[in-house]
GROMACS .gro file of C-alpha atoms in nm:
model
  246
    1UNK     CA    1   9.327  -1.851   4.158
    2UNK     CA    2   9.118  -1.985   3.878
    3UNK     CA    3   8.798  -2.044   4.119
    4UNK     CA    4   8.873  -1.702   4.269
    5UNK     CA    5   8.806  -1.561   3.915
    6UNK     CA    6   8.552  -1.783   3.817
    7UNK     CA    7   8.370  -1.623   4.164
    8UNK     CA    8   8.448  -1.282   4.035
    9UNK     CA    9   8.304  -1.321   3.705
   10UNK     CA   10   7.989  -1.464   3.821
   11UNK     CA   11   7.956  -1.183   4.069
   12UNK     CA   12   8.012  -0.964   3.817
   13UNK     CA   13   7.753  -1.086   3.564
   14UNK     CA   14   7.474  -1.122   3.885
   15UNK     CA   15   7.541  -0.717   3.954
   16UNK     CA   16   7.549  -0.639   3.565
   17UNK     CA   17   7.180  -0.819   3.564
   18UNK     CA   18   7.022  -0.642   3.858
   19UNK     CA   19   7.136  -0.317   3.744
   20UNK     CA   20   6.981  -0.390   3.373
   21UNK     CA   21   6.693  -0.516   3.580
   22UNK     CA   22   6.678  -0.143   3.791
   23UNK     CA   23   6.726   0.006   3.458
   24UNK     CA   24   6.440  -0.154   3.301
   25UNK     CA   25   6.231  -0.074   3.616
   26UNK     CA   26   6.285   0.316   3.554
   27UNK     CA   27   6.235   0.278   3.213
   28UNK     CA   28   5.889   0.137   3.308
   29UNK     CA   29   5.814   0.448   3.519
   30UNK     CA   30   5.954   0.682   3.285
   31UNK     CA   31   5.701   0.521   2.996
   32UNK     CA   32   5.366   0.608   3.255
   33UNK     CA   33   5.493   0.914   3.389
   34UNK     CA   34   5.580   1.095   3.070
   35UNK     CA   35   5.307   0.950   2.877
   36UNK     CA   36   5.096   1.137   3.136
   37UNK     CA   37   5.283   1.446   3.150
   38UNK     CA   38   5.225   1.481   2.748
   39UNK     CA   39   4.871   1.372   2.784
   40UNK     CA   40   4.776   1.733   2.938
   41UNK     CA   41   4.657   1.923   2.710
   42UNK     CA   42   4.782   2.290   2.646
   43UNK     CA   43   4.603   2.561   2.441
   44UNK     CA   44   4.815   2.721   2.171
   45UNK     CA   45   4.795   3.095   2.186
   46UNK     CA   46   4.784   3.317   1.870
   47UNK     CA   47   5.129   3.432   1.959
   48UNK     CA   48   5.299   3.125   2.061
   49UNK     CA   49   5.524   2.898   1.852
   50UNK     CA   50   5.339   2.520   1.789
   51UNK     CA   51   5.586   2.275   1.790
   52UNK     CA   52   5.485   1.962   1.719
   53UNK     CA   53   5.643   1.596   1.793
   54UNK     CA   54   5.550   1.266   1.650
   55UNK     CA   55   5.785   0.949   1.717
   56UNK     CA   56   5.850   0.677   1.958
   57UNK     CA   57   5.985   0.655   2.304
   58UNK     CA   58   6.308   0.905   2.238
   59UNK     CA   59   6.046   1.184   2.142
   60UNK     CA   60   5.903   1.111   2.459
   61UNK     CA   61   6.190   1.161   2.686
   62UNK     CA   62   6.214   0.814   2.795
   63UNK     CA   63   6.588   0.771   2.949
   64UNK     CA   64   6.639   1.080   3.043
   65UNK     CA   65   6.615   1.141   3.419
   66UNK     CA   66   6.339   1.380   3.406
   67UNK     CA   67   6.111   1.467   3.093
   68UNK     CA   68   6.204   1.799   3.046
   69UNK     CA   69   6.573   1.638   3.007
   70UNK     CA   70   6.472   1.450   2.694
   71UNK     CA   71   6.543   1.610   2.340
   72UNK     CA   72   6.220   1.755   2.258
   73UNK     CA   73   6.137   1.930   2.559
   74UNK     CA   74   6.496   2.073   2.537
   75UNK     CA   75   6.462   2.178   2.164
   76UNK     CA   76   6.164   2.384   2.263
   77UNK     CA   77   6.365   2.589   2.526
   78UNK     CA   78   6.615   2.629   2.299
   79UNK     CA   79   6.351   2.784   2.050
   80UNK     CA   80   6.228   2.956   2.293
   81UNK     CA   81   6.550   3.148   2.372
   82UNK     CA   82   6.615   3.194   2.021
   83UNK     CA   83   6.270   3.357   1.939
   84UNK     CA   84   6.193   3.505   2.201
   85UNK     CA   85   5.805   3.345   2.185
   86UNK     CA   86   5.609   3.086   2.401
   87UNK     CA   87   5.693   2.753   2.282
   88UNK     CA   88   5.382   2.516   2.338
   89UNK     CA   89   5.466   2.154   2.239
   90UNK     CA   90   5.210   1.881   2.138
   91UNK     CA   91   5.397   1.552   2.166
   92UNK     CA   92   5.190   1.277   1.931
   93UNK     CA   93   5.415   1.041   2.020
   94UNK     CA   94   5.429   0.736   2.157
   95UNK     CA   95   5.674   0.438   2.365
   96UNK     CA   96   5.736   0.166   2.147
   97UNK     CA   97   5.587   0.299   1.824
   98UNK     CA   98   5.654   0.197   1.514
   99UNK     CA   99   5.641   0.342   1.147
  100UNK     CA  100   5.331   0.128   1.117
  101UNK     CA  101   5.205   0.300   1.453
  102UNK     CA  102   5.275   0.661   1.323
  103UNK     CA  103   5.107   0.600   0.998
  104UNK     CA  104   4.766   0.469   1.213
  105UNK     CA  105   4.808   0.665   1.509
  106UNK     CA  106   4.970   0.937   1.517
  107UNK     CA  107   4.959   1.075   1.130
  108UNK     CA  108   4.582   1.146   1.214
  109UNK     CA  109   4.583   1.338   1.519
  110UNK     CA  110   4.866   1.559   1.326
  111UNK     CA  111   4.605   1.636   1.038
  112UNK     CA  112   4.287   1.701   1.259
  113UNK     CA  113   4.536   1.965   1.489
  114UNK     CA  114   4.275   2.282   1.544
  115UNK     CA  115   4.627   2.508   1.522
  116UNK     CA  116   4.914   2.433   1.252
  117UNK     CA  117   5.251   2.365   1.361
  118UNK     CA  118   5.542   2.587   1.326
  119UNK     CA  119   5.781   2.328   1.374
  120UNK     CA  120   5.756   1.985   1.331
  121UNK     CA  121   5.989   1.670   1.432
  122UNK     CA  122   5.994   1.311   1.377
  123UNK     CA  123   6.210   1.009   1.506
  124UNK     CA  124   6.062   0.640   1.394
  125UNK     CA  125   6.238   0.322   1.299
  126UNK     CA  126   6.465   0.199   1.563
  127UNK     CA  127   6.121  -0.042   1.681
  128UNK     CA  128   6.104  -0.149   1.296
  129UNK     CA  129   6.480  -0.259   1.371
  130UNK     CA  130   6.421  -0.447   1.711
  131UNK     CA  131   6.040  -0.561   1.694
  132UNK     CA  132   5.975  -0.865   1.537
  133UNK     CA  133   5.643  -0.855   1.238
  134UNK     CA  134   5.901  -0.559   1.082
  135UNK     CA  135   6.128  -0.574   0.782
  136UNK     CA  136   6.260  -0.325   0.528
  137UNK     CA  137   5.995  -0.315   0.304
  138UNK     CA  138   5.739  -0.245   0.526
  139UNK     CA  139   5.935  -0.021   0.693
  140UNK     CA  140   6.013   0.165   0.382
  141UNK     CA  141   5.629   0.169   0.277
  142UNK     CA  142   5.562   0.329   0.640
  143UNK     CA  143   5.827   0.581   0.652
  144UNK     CA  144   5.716   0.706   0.309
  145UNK     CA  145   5.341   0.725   0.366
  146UNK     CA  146   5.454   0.940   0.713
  147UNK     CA  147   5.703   1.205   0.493
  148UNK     CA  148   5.426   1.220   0.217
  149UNK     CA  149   5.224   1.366   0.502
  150UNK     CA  150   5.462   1.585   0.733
  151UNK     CA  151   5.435   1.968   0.642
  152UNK     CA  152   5.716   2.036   0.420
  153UNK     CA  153   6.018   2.153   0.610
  154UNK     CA  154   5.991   1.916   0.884
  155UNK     CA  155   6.295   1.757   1.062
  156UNK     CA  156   6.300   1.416   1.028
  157UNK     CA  157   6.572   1.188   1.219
  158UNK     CA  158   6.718   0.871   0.997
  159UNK     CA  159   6.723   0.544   1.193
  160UNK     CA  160   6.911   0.524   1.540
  161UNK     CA  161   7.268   0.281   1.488
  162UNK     CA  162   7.244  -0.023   1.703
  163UNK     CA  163   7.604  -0.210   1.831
  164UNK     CA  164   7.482  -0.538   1.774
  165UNK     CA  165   7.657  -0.680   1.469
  166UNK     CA  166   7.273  -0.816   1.280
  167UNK     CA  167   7.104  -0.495   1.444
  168UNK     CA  168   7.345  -0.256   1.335
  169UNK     CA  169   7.396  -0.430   0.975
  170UNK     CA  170   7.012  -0.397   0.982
  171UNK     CA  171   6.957  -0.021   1.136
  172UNK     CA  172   7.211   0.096   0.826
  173UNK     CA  173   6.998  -0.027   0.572
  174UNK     CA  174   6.655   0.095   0.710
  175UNK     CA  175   6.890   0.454   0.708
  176UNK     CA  176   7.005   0.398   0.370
  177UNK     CA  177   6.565   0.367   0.273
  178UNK     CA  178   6.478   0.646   0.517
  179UNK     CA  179   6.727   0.883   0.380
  180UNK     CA  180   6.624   0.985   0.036
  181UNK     CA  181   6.265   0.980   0.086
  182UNK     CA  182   6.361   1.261   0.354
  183UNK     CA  183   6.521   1.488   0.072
  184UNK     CA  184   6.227   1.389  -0.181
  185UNK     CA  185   5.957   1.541   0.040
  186UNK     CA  186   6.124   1.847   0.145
  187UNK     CA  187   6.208   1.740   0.496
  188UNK     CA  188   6.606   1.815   0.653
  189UNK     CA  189   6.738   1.506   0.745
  190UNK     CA  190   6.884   1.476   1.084
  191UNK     CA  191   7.199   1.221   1.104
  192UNK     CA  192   7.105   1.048   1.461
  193UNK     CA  193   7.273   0.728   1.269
  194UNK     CA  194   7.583   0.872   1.180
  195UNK     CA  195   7.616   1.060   1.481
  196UNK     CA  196   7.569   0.760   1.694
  197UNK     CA  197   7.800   0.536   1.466
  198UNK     CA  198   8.080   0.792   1.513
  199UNK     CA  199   8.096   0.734   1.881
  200UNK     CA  200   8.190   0.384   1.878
  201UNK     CA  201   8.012   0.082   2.107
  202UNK     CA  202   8.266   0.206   2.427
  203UNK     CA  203   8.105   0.592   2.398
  204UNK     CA  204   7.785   0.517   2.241
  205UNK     CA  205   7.711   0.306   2.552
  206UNK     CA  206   7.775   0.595   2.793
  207UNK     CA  207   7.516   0.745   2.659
  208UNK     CA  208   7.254   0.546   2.759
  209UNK     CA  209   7.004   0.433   3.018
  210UNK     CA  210   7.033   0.169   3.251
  211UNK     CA  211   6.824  -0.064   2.971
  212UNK     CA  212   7.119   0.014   2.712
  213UNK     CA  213   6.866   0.098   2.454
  214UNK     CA  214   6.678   0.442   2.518
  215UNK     CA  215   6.935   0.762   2.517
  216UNK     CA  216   7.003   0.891   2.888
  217UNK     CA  217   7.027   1.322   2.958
  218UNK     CA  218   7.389   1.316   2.760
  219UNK     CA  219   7.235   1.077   2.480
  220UNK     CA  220   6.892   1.324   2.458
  221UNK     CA  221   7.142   1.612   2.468
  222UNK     CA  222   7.311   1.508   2.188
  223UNK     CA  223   6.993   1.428   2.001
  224UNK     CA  224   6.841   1.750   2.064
  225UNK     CA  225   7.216   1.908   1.918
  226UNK     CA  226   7.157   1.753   1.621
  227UNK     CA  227   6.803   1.867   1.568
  228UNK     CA  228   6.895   2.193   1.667
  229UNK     CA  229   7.204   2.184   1.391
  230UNK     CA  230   6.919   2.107   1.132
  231UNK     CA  231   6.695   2.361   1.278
  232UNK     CA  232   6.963   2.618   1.250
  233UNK     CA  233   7.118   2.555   0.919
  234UNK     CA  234   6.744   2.544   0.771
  235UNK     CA  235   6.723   2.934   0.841
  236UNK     CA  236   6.362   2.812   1.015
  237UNK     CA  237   6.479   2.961   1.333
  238UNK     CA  238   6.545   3.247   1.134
  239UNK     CA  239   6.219   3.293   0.999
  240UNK     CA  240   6.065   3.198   1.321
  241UNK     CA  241   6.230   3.486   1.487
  242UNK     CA  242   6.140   3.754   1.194
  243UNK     CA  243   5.781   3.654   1.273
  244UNK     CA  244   5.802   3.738   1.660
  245UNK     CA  245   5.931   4.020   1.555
  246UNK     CA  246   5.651   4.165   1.390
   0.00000   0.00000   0.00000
């Protein structure tokens, strides 16, 4: 009995690797592929809303089985449908960015934009947690030189919850830094840590890809709900849809 378990468990823990293995091998795609779809450039019409995305992986759909699945392709059909405009998204973004990243990289393409955005959202800080060369300070130094920059009004997401005991103990406190400096510039904060927390390891899980760190179509869903929450309760859509209007 004991060697038949002993066989099970090992069986078990070979088909748990090769699926984290198949996971990370879509992930791998999904980085290329997306990165390429964002790459195109699009022309922003007079009359079109300019939403514009600046983050990490999650902003660029990575996870989620196709790119228009992931949150920010799915938060500009849902202002779409609520303004009754062309959306046309530039995504700034980039896989495995960091706060340090935006503030070199991203920050300024974002200033030298020939067209304004509209809209504006921003997820950094789970790579400070995870990457090594990254600690709270510097994080908080980064995430502040980014808000100081953002147009006012932008919806910024606090720092994803991880279930590892030292990663979760450590994605709380980067929230805790990220969270006031969000209010002090004028930006609407956007729980993605408390949200995720609430769930549980067992749920929070399920909503992941195969890698068990990037957020799969239910995970990017529930991203782009709470962005959309923000977005609502702002009264930006509101505005937004005055201005269509004429």
């Amino acid at each position: 009995m004991r060697r038949w378990a002993a066989t099970l468990g090992v069986a078990g823990l070979v088909a748990l690797g090769v699926n984290y293995v198949r996971g990370r091998l879509t992930i791998e795609r999904h980085v290329a592929d997306y990165a390429d779809h964002w790459r195109r450039r699009v022309d922003v019409p007079e009359d079109a809303i300019h939403y514009v995305a600046l983050g990490d992986s999650a902003a660029q759909g990575v996870g989620a089985s196709t790119v228009e699945a992931g949150y920010v392709a799915l938060l500009a059909g849902r202002i779409a449908e609520a303004t009754g405009c062309r959306v046309v998204v530039t995504n700034l973004s980039a896989s495995s960015a960091t706060t340090r990243d935006v503030v070199r990289e991203q920050l300024p393409r974002l200033v030298e934009l020939e067209r304004a955005p509209d809209i504006v959202t921003l997820d950094a800080g789970g790579n400070d947690v995870v990457l090594p060369g990254n600690n709270l300070e510097s994080f908080e130094k980064h995430f502040a030189d980014i808000v100081a920059v953002l147009p006012r009004g932008s919806f910024v997401a606090d720092v994803p919850w991880f279930t590892l005991p030292g990663l979760a103990r450590r994605s709380e406190k980067f929230t805790q830094a990220a969270a006031p400096l969000i209010g002090v510039y004028g930006h609407h904060q956007v729980p993605v840590h408390a949200a995720a927390r609430a769930l549980g390891p067992l749920r929070y899980h399920q909503a992941t890809a195969g890698d068990w760190f990037h957020p799969n179509d239910a995970g990017h869903r529930a991203w782009a709900d709470l962005f959309w929450e923000a977005m609502e309760d702002s009264g930006r859509m509101g505005f937004l849809r005055s201005q269509s209007l004429g």
